[in-house]
């Protein structure tokens, strides 16, 4: 007997799951053309896009010479040659229009004295293929994502987009009767009431963001639990390049809260306990503005060499003390407040303790450049299913994303996905879905509410985060990954024996966190298994036991699929090249 629950039925042409930058940009494209709803577990303006600080890049050449081709070169090199060059070309070329679009939507960018959109330096962005750092990132102080999110949300409101706020999607429904799999609906849980909602729809675009909450030291919001990727993964859709996860060099020590790379773009310097500017040695040309994978490894190397600070010698410093105080106030107001609030440090006069923090998922749901989801390594698509933003892998970031390329990715591919979805919907019939489509999910809720196991969600999550940060972060080895895998497998068994305290229907976060934990466990296992198989070092995936890039054997994308029996299958597909042949990555 199922516990009684109210079920509501809806019918839409298109459903967008997620109201961050990618979801909202897609919604603008479909609004007014087809009957669309956006379902989001957070109120839209609370999405993690709003936490993005430093900027969004485009070769506008407002402050110095620049071309989209230089941007593309930097992105390919930054990706450690794992990015697909045709997709990168599209992103860098369309970047310019994407920024102008935002300006026309009313976005409040920081400006130059003569009124143009100002641009600042960011890691790995260079002039003329690596000569020197270039000013390519458009920004709004250190609140760029906040401004983008507000701007896009206002445009959605102006277009009468229908939002289901604080509704969490937990099942994606497919018609598997014909040869090509086809999406037909989603099942969502309403946070305020515990009611279930079944949405029949011709198309679904997932824009659910990242999964950085599988790590202990992380810049990510608590809500970034990989729901979209995990829901597809559970239904045998592969994850692409999931072993590649970015660690941002400058997280606040002990917390992981991000201090934007903009701090170094504005002239900030990294120093070890001896006061040395160690990036001089590692990247003589661009120094502190090397790409994130290299800077995070350089910090790790300083710590291993005993040149870290503090009682455990496990952090280094971000030094802004030489910058004019008025520059800190006008260009970096939020992050200087974070240093004051969380560490009691005044960044104008004191150096800030920092350590690498889990930041960004390069891998995710495989898509083509129109955000259509790929079913396998042959490139076959799933009808009506789209993904864009951090949950997707196009792949434009390859093994390492350059700073400011994600805010760009979400608007460029959100827009392309929205366009393609609107077109598809107009040519497709409405699906039939049965009245009991919600039953499997309802059974899952009942199981959790009725369970009286001894294990607690918060404890399992904390142990997962601990092992991922210890064993699967900036530096990995076969043995560290083996240890992580052992812990994850053990935690997954213990997860079967959890119980929750709140059995109610109203804002039951106890229940939701239990469901989200399953997503984190699944994706962590996929990450660790894929990372163990990749016996080379490339971008953010550094193997101390295989410390070189191996283009002969590993110039290929990983596709990790969960088989119906629960085991994982690893398949590979070639990287799509272009005009930039692989070369050694020096800066
Ligand atoms: C602190 C921080 C600073 C950053 N700074 C920069 C920067 O300066 N420049 C840059 O380029 N990148 C930056 N990034 C990265 C960038 O912000 C993100 O990659 C990007 O904003 C992700 O956008 P998104 O639309 O894909 O997802 P998000 O903005 O994370 O939105 C996800 C959406 O999905 C919804 N959702 C999730 N699961 C469900 C579910 N099951 N059901 C319903 N809804 C669901 C949520 O409610 C939310 O609306 C930063 C990231 C962080 C964490």
Coordinates of C-alpha atoms and ligand atoms in Angstrom, one line a residue:
X1 CA 0.0 0.0 0.0
X2 CA 1.4 3.4 -1.0
X3 CA 1.2 6.3 1.4
X4 CA -1.4 8.7 0.2
X5 CA -0.1 11.6 -1.9
X6 CA -1.7 14.2 -4.1
X7 CA -0.7 13.9 -7.8
X8 CA -1.2 16.7 -10.3
X9 CA -1.0 16.3 -14.1
X10 CA 0.3 18.9 -16.5
X11 CA 0.9 19.1 -20.2
X12 CA 3.6 21.2 -21.9
X13 CA 5.4 21.3 -25.2
X14 CA 8.7 21.9 -23.6
X15 CA 10.1 21.6 -20.0
X16 CA 13.3 23.2 -18.9
X17 CA 14.7 21.8 -15.7
X18 CA 16.8 24.5 -13.9
X19 CA 16.7 28.2 -13.8
X20 CA 20.4 29.2 -13.7
X21 CA 22.0 31.0 -16.6
X22 CA 21.7 28.0 -19.0
X23 CA 18.0 27.3 -18.2
X24 CA 16.9 30.9 -18.3
X25 CA 18.8 31.6 -21.6
X26 CA 17.1 28.6 -23.1
X27 CA 13.7 29.7 -21.8
X28 CA 14.1 33.1 -23.5
X29 CA 14.5 31.3 -26.8
X30 CA 11.4 29.1 -26.5
X31 CA 9.1 31.6 -24.8
X32 CA 6.3 32.7 -26.9
X33 CA 7.0 30.0 -29.5
X34 CA 5.9 26.9 -27.7
X35 CA 4.1 26.2 -24.4
X36 CA 7.0 26.0 -22.0
X37 CA 7.5 25.6 -18.3
X38 CA 10.7 26.0 -16.2
X39 CA 10.9 23.7 -13.2
X40 CA 13.5 24.6 -10.6
X41 CA 14.3 23.4 -7.1
X42 CA 15.5 26.8 -6.1
X43 CA 13.9 30.1 -6.6
X44 CA 15.5 31.2 -10.0
X45 CA 17.7 34.0 -8.7
X46 CA 19.2 31.7 -6.0
X47 CA 20.8 29.5 -8.7
X48 CA 24.5 29.1 -8.5
X49 CA 25.1 31.3 -11.5
X50 CA 24.3 34.1 -9.2
X51 CA 27.5 33.3 -7.2
X52 CA 29.8 33.7 -10.2
X53 CA 32.2 36.5 -9.6
X54 CA 34.9 37.2 -12.1
X55 CA 33.4 37.5 -15.5
X56 CA 32.4 36.2 -18.9
X57 CA 34.8 36.3 -21.7
X58 CA 34.5 37.4 -25.3
X59 CA 37.0 38.8 -27.8
X60 CA 35.3 42.2 -28.0
X61 CA 38.6 44.0 -28.2
X62 CA 37.2 46.9 -26.3
X63 CA 40.4 47.7 -24.4
X64 CA 43.1 45.9 -26.4
X65 CA 43.6 44.0 -29.7
X66 CA 41.8 40.6 -29.6
X67 CA 40.2 38.1 -32.0
X68 CA 37.9 35.2 -31.4
X69 CA 40.5 32.9 -33.0
X70 CA 43.0 33.8 -30.2
X71 CA 40.2 33.0 -27.7
X72 CA 39.7 29.7 -29.4
X73 CA 43.4 28.9 -29.4
X74 CA 43.6 29.6 -25.7
X75 CA 40.5 27.4 -24.9
X76 CA 41.9 24.5 -26.9
X77 CA 45.3 24.8 -25.2
X78 CA 43.7 25.3 -21.8
X79 CA 41.6 22.2 -22.4
X80 CA 44.9 20.2 -22.7
X81 CA 43.7 19.3 -26.2
X82 CA 40.7 17.3 -25.0
X83 CA 38.1 20.0 -26.1
X84 CA 36.4 19.5 -29.5
X85 CA 37.6 22.2 -31.7
X86 CA 34.5 22.8 -33.8
X87 CA 32.5 23.3 -30.6
X88 CA 35.1 25.6 -29.2
X89 CA 35.1 27.7 -32.4
X90 CA 31.3 28.1 -32.2
X91 CA 31.5 29.2 -28.5
X92 CA 34.3 31.7 -29.1
X93 CA 32.7 33.1 -32.2
X94 CA 29.2 33.4 -30.7
X95 CA 30.7 34.9 -27.5
X96 CA 30.7 38.4 -29.0
X97 CA 26.9 38.3 -29.8
X98 CA 26.2 36.7 -26.5
X99 CA 27.6 39.6 -24.6
X100 CA 25.9 42.2 -26.9
X101 CA 22.6 40.3 -26.3
X102 CA 23.1 40.6 -22.6
X103 CA 23.8 44.3 -22.9
X104 CA 20.6 44.8 -25.0
X105 CA 18.8 42.9 -22.3
X106 CA 19.9 45.6 -19.8
X107 CA 22.9 44.0 -18.1
X108 CA 24.9 46.4 -15.9
X109 CA 28.5 45.7 -17.0
X110 CA 31.4 47.6 -15.5
X111 CA 32.5 50.2 -18.0
X112 CA 35.6 51.9 -19.4
X113 CA 36.0 55.7 -19.0
X114 CA 34.6 56.1 -22.5
X115 CA 31.5 54.0 -21.8
X116 CA 32.4 50.6 -23.4
X117 CA 32.1 47.3 -21.6
X118 CA 35.3 47.0 -19.6
X119 CA 37.4 43.9 -19.8
X120 CA 39.9 42.3 -17.4
X121 CA 42.6 39.6 -17.4
X122 CA 41.9 36.0 -16.5
X123 CA 44.0 32.8 -16.3
X124 CA 45.0 31.3 -19.6
X125 CA 43.6 34.0 -21.8
X126 CA 46.4 35.5 -23.9
X127 CA 47.2 37.7 -26.9
X128 CA 48.4 36.1 -30.0
X129 CA 48.7 32.5 -28.9
X130 CA 50.5 33.0 -25.6
X131 CA 52.5 36.2 -25.8
X132 CA 51.1 37.8 -22.7
X133 CA 47.8 37.9 -20.7
X134 CA 45.0 39.7 -22.6
X135 CA 42.0 41.7 -21.2
X136 CA 39.1 39.5 -22.5
X137 CA 36.7 39.0 -19.6
X138 CA 33.6 41.3 -19.4
X139 CA 32.5 41.8 -15.9
X140 CA 30.3 43.6 -13.3
X141 CA 32.7 44.2 -10.4
X142 CA 33.0 40.7 -8.8
X143 CA 29.3 40.0 -9.2
X144 CA 29.1 39.1 -12.8
X145 CA 27.0 36.0 -12.4
X146 CA 24.5 37.8 -10.1
X147 CA 24.0 40.5 -12.8
X148 CA 23.6 37.9 -15.6
X149 CA 21.1 35.9 -13.6
X150 CA 19.0 38.9 -12.7
X151 CA 19.1 40.2 -16.3
X152 CA 18.0 36.9 -17.7
X153 CA 15.3 36.4 -15.1
X154 CA 13.8 39.8 -15.9
X155 CA 13.7 38.9 -19.5
X156 CA 11.8 35.7 -18.7
X157 CA 9.3 37.6 -16.6
X158 CA 8.8 40.0 -19.4
X159 CA 8.1 37.1 -21.7
X160 CA 5.6 35.5 -19.3
X161 CA 7.6 32.3 -18.9
X162 CA 5.8 29.9 -16.6
X163 CA 7.9 28.9 -13.5
X164 CA 7.4 26.1 -11.1
X165 CA 9.7 27.3 -8.3
X166 CA 10.8 25.0 -5.5
X167 CA 9.8 21.9 -7.5
X168 CA 12.5 19.2 -7.7
X169 CA 12.6 16.8 -10.7
X170 CA 13.3 13.2 -9.6
X171 CA 12.4 11.2 -12.6
X172 CA 12.7 11.6 -16.4
X173 CA 10.3 9.5 -18.4
X174 CA 11.1 7.8 -21.7
X175 CA 9.3 5.9 -24.4
X176 CA 11.6 3.0 -25.0
X177 CA 9.3 1.2 -27.4
X178 CA 10.9 2.3 -30.6
X179 CA 14.5 2.0 -31.6
X180 CA 15.4 5.6 -30.8
X181 CA 14.7 6.5 -27.2
X182 CA 12.3 9.4 -26.8
X183 CA 11.6 11.6 -23.8
X184 CA 8.0 11.9 -22.8
X185 CA 7.8 13.6 -19.4
X186 CA 9.2 14.3 -16.0
X187 CA 8.1 13.7 -12.4
X188 CA 8.6 16.5 -9.9
X189 CA 8.2 16.9 -6.1
X190 CA 6.7 20.1 -4.7
X191 CA 8.8 21.2 -1.7
X192 CA 6.1 23.1 0.1
X193 CA 3.5 20.3 0.1
X194 CA 5.1 17.0 -0.8
X195 CA 2.7 16.7 -3.7
X196 CA 3.8 15.0 -6.9
X197 CA 3.5 16.5 -10.4
X198 CA 3.6 14.6 -13.6
X199 CA 4.5 16.7 -16.6
X200 CA 3.8 15.2 -20.1
X201 CA 6.0 17.0 -22.6
X202 CA 7.5 16.7 -26.1
X203 CA 11.0 17.9 -25.0
X204 CA 13.1 18.3 -21.9
X205 CA 16.2 20.5 -21.5
X206 CA 18.3 19.8 -18.5
X207 CA 20.2 22.8 -17.0
X208 CA 20.7 21.5 -13.5
X209 CA 24.3 22.7 -12.9
X210 CA 27.3 21.0 -11.3
X211 CA 28.0 18.4 -8.6
X212 CA 30.8 19.9 -6.6
X213 CA 29.1 18.9 -3.3
X214 CA 30.8 15.4 -3.5
X215 CA 33.9 17.2 -2.2
X216 CA 34.5 18.5 1.3
X217 CA 36.5 21.7 0.3
X218 CA 34.2 23.1 -2.5
X219 CA 33.2 26.5 -3.8
X220 CA 29.8 25.0 -4.8
X221 CA 26.4 25.8 -3.3
X222 CA 24.8 23.0 -1.1
X223 CA 22.3 22.4 -3.9
X224 CA 24.9 21.3 -6.5
X225 CA 24.2 17.6 -6.2
X226 CA 24.3 16.6 -9.9
X227 CA 20.5 15.7 -10.1
X228 CA 20.2 16.0 -13.9
X229 CA 23.3 14.0 -14.7
X230 CA 22.5 11.3 -12.1
X231 CA 18.9 10.9 -13.2
X232 CA 20.0 10.2 -16.7
X233 CA 22.9 8.1 -15.5
X234 CA 20.5 5.8 -13.6
X235 CA 18.7 5.3 -16.9
X236 CA 21.8 4.2 -18.8
X237 CA 22.7 7.5 -20.5
X238 CA 26.5 7.9 -20.3
X239 CA 28.5 10.6 -18.5
X240 CA 31.3 12.1 -20.7
X241 CA 34.7 12.9 -19.3
X242 CA 33.5 12.7 -15.7
X243 CA 37.0 12.1 -14.4
X244 CA 37.8 15.8 -15.2
X245 CA 36.9 18.0 -12.3
X246 CA 38.4 21.5 -11.8
X247 CA 40.0 22.6 -8.6
X248 CA 40.2 26.4 -8.3
X249 CA 43.4 27.6 -6.8
X250 CA 42.0 30.2 -4.5
X251 CA 39.4 28.9 -2.1
X252 CA 39.3 30.4 1.4
X253 CA 41.4 28.1 3.6
X254 CA 39.3 25.6 5.5
X255 CA 36.1 26.7 3.9
X256 CA 36.6 26.4 0.1
X257 CA 34.5 29.6 -0.5
X258 CA 35.8 31.1 -3.7
X259 CA 38.0 34.1 -4.1
X260 CA 37.7 34.9 -7.8
X261 CA 40.6 34.7 -10.2
X262 CA 39.7 38.3 -10.9
X263 CA 41.8 39.0 -7.8
X264 CA 44.8 37.9 -9.7
X265 CA 43.4 39.5 -12.9
X266 CA 43.5 42.8 -11.0
X267 CA 47.2 42.1 -10.0
X268 CA 47.0 39.8 -7.0
X269 CA 50.0 37.5 -6.4
X270 CA 50.3 34.0 -4.9
X271 CA 53.0 33.6 -2.2
X272 CA 54.4 30.7 -0.2
X273 CA 55.3 31.0 3.5
X274 CA 58.7 32.4 2.5
X275 CA 57.0 35.2 0.7
X276 CA 58.2 33.8 -2.7
X277 CA 56.1 34.4 -5.8
X278 CA 56.3 30.7 -6.8
X279 CA 54.3 31.1 -10.1
X280 CA 57.4 32.8 -11.5
X281 CA 59.1 29.4 -11.6
X282 CA 56.1 27.5 -13.0
X283 CA 54.7 29.8 -15.7
X284 CA 57.3 32.5 -16.4
X285 CA 55.2 34.3 -19.1
X286 CA 51.8 34.5 -17.5
X287 CA 52.8 33.8 -13.9
X288 CA 49.8 33.9 -11.5
X289 CA 47.5 34.0 -14.5
X290 CA 48.3 30.4 -15.6
X291 CA 45.3 28.1 -16.1
X292 CA 43.7 26.7 -12.9
X293 CA 45.0 23.2 -13.2
X294 CA 48.6 24.4 -13.3
X295 CA 48.2 26.9 -10.4
X296 CA 46.4 24.3 -8.2
X297 CA 49.2 21.8 -8.8
X298 CA 51.8 24.5 -8.1
X299 CA 50.2 25.2 -4.7
X300 CA 50.1 21.5 -4.0
X301 CA 53.8 21.3 -4.9
X302 CA 54.7 24.2 -2.5
X303 CA 52.8 22.4 0.3
X304 CA 54.4 19.1 -0.4
X305 CA 57.9 20.8 -0.4
X306 CA 57.1 22.2 3.1
X307 CA 56.7 25.8 2.0
X308 CA 53.0 26.0 3.0
X309 CA 51.9 28.3 5.9
X310 CA 50.1 27.6 9.2
X311 CA 50.6 24.9 11.9
X312 CA 49.9 22.1 9.3
X313 CA 51.9 24.0 6.6
X314 CA 48.9 23.3 4.3
X315 CA 48.0 26.7 2.7
X316 CA 49.6 29.5 0.8
X317 CA 48.7 33.2 0.5
X318 CA 46.8 35.4 -2.0
X319 CA 48.4 38.8 -1.6
X320 CA 46.5 41.9 -2.6
X321 CA 48.2 44.3 -0.2
X322 CA 50.2 46.1 -3.0
X323 CA 46.9 47.0 -4.9
X324 CA 45.5 50.5 -4.5
X325 CA 42.8 50.3 -1.8
X326 CA 40.3 52.0 -4.1
X327 CA 40.9 49.3 -6.8
X328 CA 40.0 46.6 -4.2
X329 CA 36.9 48.5 -3.2
X330 CA 35.6 49.1 -6.7
X331 CA 36.7 45.9 -8.5
X332 CA 36.7 43.2 -5.7
X333 CA 34.2 44.4 -3.1
X334 CA 32.5 41.0 -2.5
X335 CA 35.5 38.8 -2.2
X336 CA 37.3 41.3 0.1
X337 CA 34.2 41.1 2.3
X338 CA 34.4 37.3 2.3
X339 CA 38.0 37.5 3.6
X340 CA 36.8 39.9 6.4
X341 CA 33.7 37.8 7.3
X342 CA 35.2 34.3 7.2
X343 CA 38.8 34.8 8.3
X344 CA 38.7 38.2 10.0
X345 CA 41.4 39.4 7.6
X346 CA 41.7 42.8 6.0
X347 CA 42.9 42.1 2.4
X348 CA 44.2 45.7 2.0
X349 CA 46.8 45.1 4.6
X350 CA 47.0 41.3 5.2
X351 CA 47.6 38.3 2.9
X352 CA 44.7 35.9 2.6
X353 CA 45.2 32.1 3.4
X354 CA 44.0 30.0 0.5
X355 CA 43.9 26.4 -0.8
X356 CA 42.5 24.8 -3.9
X357 CA 38.8 24.2 -3.8
X358 CA 36.6 21.8 -5.9
X359 CA 34.9 24.1 -8.4
X360 CA 33.7 23.0 -11.7
X361 CA 32.6 19.8 -13.5
X362 CA 34.2 19.6 -17.0
X363 CA 32.4 16.3 -17.6
X364 CA 28.7 15.7 -17.7
X365 CA 25.8 14.7 -20.0
X366 CA 27.2 14.3 -23.5
X367 CA 25.7 16.6 -26.1
X368 CA 26.3 17.9 -29.6
X369 CA 26.6 21.7 -30.3
X370 CA 22.8 22.0 -30.4
X371 CA 22.6 20.7 -26.9
X372 CA 21.0 17.4 -28.1
X373 CA 21.8 14.6 -25.6
X374 CA 23.9 11.7 -27.0
X375 CA 22.9 8.2 -26.1
X376 CA 26.3 6.5 -26.6
X377 CA 29.7 6.8 -28.2
X378 CA 28.3 6.5 -31.8
X379 CA 26.7 10.0 -31.5
X380 CA 23.1 8.7 -31.7
X381 CA 20.7 11.2 -30.0
X382 CA 17.8 10.8 -27.6
X383 CA 14.7 12.3 -29.1
X384 CA 13.5 15.4 -27.4
X385 CA 16.3 15.4 -24.8
X386 CA 18.6 18.4 -24.4
X387 CA 21.2 19.5 -21.8
X388 CA 23.1 22.8 -21.4
X389 CA 25.3 24.5 -18.9
X390 CA 27.5 22.9 -16.3
X391 CA 25.5 19.7 -16.3
X392 CA 26.4 19.1 -20.0
X393 CA 29.6 18.2 -21.7
X394 CA 29.7 19.6 -25.3
X395 CA 32.8 19.4 -25.0
X396 CA 34.3 22.9 -25.0
X397 CA 36.3 22.7 -21.8
X398 CA 38.0 19.4 -22.3
X399 CA 40.3 18.5 -19.5
X400 CA 40.5 22.0 -18.0
X401 CA 38.1 25.0 -18.3
X402 CA 39.5 28.5 -18.5
X403 CA 38.1 31.0 -16.1
X404 CA 35.1 33.0 -17.5
X405 CA 34.4 30.3 -20.2
X406 CA 31.5 28.9 -18.1
X407 CA 29.3 31.9 -18.0
X408 CA 29.9 32.1 -21.7
X409 CA 29.1 28.4 -22.2
X410 CA 25.8 28.6 -20.4
X411 CA 24.5 31.5 -22.5
X412 CA 25.8 30.3 -25.8
X413 CA 24.6 26.7 -25.5
X414 CA 21.5 27.6 -23.5
X415 CA 20.5 29.7 -26.4
X416 CA 21.4 27.1 -29.0
X417 CA 19.6 24.4 -27.1
X418 CA 16.5 26.5 -26.6
X419 CA 16.4 27.2 -30.4
X420 CA 16.8 23.6 -31.4
X421 CA 14.2 22.4 -28.9
X422 CA 11.6 25.0 -30.1
X423 CA 12.2 23.7 -33.7
X424 CA 11.8 20.0 -32.6
X425 CA 8.7 20.6 -30.6
X426 CA 6.9 22.2 -33.6
X427 CA 7.5 19.1 -35.6
X428 CA 6.5 16.5 -33.0
X429 CA 3.3 15.0 -31.7
X430 CA 2.3 15.2 -28.1
X431 CA 3.2 12.0 -26.1
X432 CA 0.7 9.9 -24.2
X433 CA 1.8 9.1 -20.7
X434 CA 0.0 6.9 -18.2
X435 CA -1.7 8.1 -15.1
X436 CA 0.7 6.0 -12.9
X437 CA 4.0 7.4 -14.3
X438 CA 4.8 8.8 -10.8
X439 CA 4.5 5.4 -9.1
X440 CA 8.2 4.3 -9.1
X441 CA 9.2 7.6 -7.6
X442 CA 6.4 7.5 -5.1
X443 CA 7.5 4.0 -4.0
X444 CA 11.0 5.4 -3.5
X445 CA 9.7 8.1 -1.2
X446 CA 7.6 5.6 0.8
X447 CA 10.6 3.4 1.2
X448 CA 12.7 6.2 2.6
X449 CA 9.9 7.4 4.9
X450 CA 9.2 3.8 6.2
X451 CA 12.9 2.9 6.6
X452 CA 14.2 2.5 10.1
X453 CA 17.9 1.8 9.3
X454 CA 20.7 3.0 11.5
X455 CA 22.6 5.1 9.0
X456 CA 22.4 8.9 8.7
X457 CA 22.5 10.9 5.5
X458 CA 24.7 13.7 6.9
X459 CA 27.3 11.2 8.1
X460 CA 27.5 9.3 4.8
X461 CA 27.7 12.6 2.9
X462 CA 30.5 13.9 5.1
X463 CA 32.5 10.6 4.7
X464 CA 32.1 10.8 0.9
X465 CA 33.2 14.4 0.8
X466 CA 36.2 13.6 3.0
X467 CA 37.5 10.8 0.8
X468 CA 36.9 12.7 -2.5
X469 CA 38.9 15.7 -1.2
X470 CA 41.6 13.5 0.2
X471 CA 41.9 10.9 -2.7
X472 CA 40.4 12.2 -5.9
X473 CA 41.3 15.9 -6.1
X474 CA 44.3 17.9 -7.4
X475 CA 46.7 14.9 -7.4
X476 CA 45.5 11.3 -7.8
X477 CA 47.2 7.9 -8.0
X478 CA 45.9 4.4 -8.7
X479 CA 46.1 3.7 -4.9
X480 CA 44.4 6.9 -3.8
X481 CA 41.5 6.2 -6.3
X482 CA 41.3 2.6 -5.1
X483 CA 40.9 3.9 -1.6
X484 CA 38.2 6.3 -2.7
X485 CA 36.4 3.6 -4.6
X486 CA 36.5 1.3 -1.6
X487 CA 35.0 4.0 0.6
X488 CA 32.3 4.9 -2.0
X489 CA 31.3 1.2 -2.4
X490 CA 31.1 0.8 1.4
X491 CA 29.0 4.0 1.7
X492 CA 26.7 2.9 -1.1
X493 CA 26.0 -0.3 0.9
X494 CA 25.5 1.7 4.1
X495 CA 23.2 4.1 2.1
X496 CA 20.7 1.2 1.7
X497 CA 20.4 1.2 5.5
X498 CA 19.5 4.9 6.0
X499 CA 16.5 6.3 7.8
X500 CA 15.2 9.9 7.9
X501 CA 13.6 11.6 10.9
X502 CA 11.1 13.8 9.1
X503 CA 8.2 11.8 7.8
X504 CA 6.2 14.9 6.9
X505 CA 5.2 16.5 3.6
X506 CA 6.0 20.2 4.2
X507 CA 9.5 21.3 3.2
X508 CA 11.0 17.9 3.9
X509 CA 14.7 18.6 3.3
X510 CA 15.5 15.4 5.2
X511 CA 13.9 13.4 2.4
X512 CA 15.4 15.5 -0.4
X513 CA 18.9 15.4 1.0
X514 CA 18.6 11.6 1.2
X515 CA 17.6 11.5 -2.5
X516 CA 20.4 13.9 -3.5
X517 CA 23.0 11.9 -1.6
X518 CA 22.3 8.9 -3.9
X519 CA 23.1 11.2 -6.9
X520 CA 26.4 12.2 -5.4
X521 CA 27.4 8.6 -4.6
X522 CA 26.6 7.5 -8.1
X523 CA 28.5 10.3 -9.8
X524 CA 31.5 10.0 -7.4
X525 CA 31.8 6.3 -8.3
X526 CA 31.7 7.1 -12.0
X527 CA 34.3 9.8 -11.6
X528 CA 36.7 7.6 -9.6
X529 CA 36.4 4.5 -11.9
X530 CA 36.9 6.7 -15.0
X531 CA 39.9 8.4 -13.4
X532 CA 41.5 5.1 -12.5
X533 CA 41.2 3.9 -16.0
X534 CA 42.8 7.0 -17.5
X535 CA 46.5 6.2 -17.0
X536 CA 47.9 9.6 -18.1
X537 CA 47.9 13.2 -16.7
X538 CA 45.9 15.8 -18.7
X539 CA 44.4 19.1 -17.5
X540 CA 42.8 18.8 -14.1
X541 CA 43.3 15.0 -14.1
X542 CA 46.8 14.6 -12.7
X543 CA 48.1 11.1 -11.9
X544 CA 51.3 11.1 -9.9
X545 CA 51.9 7.6 -11.1
X546 CA 51.4 8.6 -14.8
X547 CA 52.7 12.2 -14.8
X548 CA 52.7 12.8 -18.6
X549 CA 50.1 13.4 -21.2
X550 CA 49.7 10.4 -23.5
X551 CA 48.3 11.6 -26.8
X552 CA 48.9 8.2 -28.5
X553 CA 46.6 6.3 -26.2
X554 CA 44.4 9.0 -24.5
X555 CA 43.4 11.7 -27.0
X556 CA 39.8 10.5 -26.5
X557 CA 36.7 11.2 -24.5
X558 CA 35.5 8.8 -21.8
X559 CA 31.9 7.7 -21.8
X560 CA 30.9 6.0 -18.6
X561 CA 27.6 4.1 -18.6
X562 CA 25.8 2.4 -15.7
X563 CA 24.5 -1.0 -17.0
X564 CA 21.2 -2.4 -15.8
X565 CA 23.1 -4.8 -13.5
X566 CA 24.7 -1.8 -11.8
X567 CA 28.2 -2.3 -13.2
X568 CA 30.0 0.4 -15.1
X569 CA 31.0 0.3 -18.8
X570 CA 33.7 2.5 -20.1
X571 CA 33.7 3.4 -23.8
X572 CA 35.7 6.0 -25.6
X573 CA 35.3 8.3 -28.7
X574 CA 37.9 10.4 -30.5
X575 CA 38.5 14.1 -29.7
X576 CA 37.4 16.2 -32.7
X577 CA 40.4 18.1 -33.8
X578 CA 40.8 21.3 -35.8
X579 CA 43.4 23.8 -36.8
X580 CA 45.4 23.7 -33.5
X581 CA 47.5 20.5 -33.3
X582 CA 48.4 19.3 -29.8
X583 CA 51.6 20.7 -28.4
X584 CA 53.3 20.9 -25.0
X585 CA 51.4 23.2 -22.7
X586 CA 53.8 25.9 -21.4
X587 CA 52.9 29.4 -20.3
Ligands
LIG1 C1 31.4 30.6 -6.5 C2 31.5 30.4 -8.0 C3 32.0 31.4 -8.8 C4 32.0 31.3 -10.2 N1 32.5 32.3 -11.0 C5 32.5 32.2 -12.3 C6 32.9 33.2 -13.2 O1 33.3 34.3 -12.7 N2 32.9 33.0 -14.5 C7 32.5 31.9 -15.1 O2 32.5 31.7 -16.3 N3 32.1 30.8 -14.3 C8 32.1 31.0 -12.9 N4 31.6 29.9 -12.2 C9 31.0 28.8 -12.8 C10 29.6 29.1 -13.3 O3 29.1 30.1 -12.5 C11 28.7 27.9 -13.4 O4 29.3 26.9 -14.1 C12 27.4 28.3 -14.1 O5 26.9 29.4 -13.6 C13 26.4 27.1 -14.1 O6 25.2 27.6 -14.6 P1 24.0 26.6 -14.9 O7 22.9 27.4 -15.5 O8 24.5 25.4 -15.7 O9 23.6 26.0 -13.5 P2 23.2 26.7 -12.1 O10 23.3 28.2 -12.1 O11 23.9 26.0 -11.0 O12 21.7 26.4 -12.0 C14 21.2 25.1 -11.7 C15 19.7 25.2 -11.7 O13 19.2 23.9 -11.7 C16 18.1 23.7 -10.8 N5 18.0 22.3 -10.4 C17 19.0 21.5 -10.1 N6 18.6 20.3 -9.8 C18 17.2 20.3 -10.0 C19 16.2 19.4 -9.9 N7 16.4 18.1 -9.6 N8 14.9 19.8 -10.2 C20 14.7 21.1 -10.6 N9 15.6 22.0 -10.6 C21 16.9 21.6 -10.4 C22 18.5 24.7 -9.7 O14 17.3 25.1 -9.0 C23 19.1 25.9 -10.5 O15 18.1 26.7 -10.9 C24 31.6 30.1 -10.8 C25 31.1 29.1 -10.0 C26 31.0 29.2 -8.6 C27 30.5 28.1 -7.8

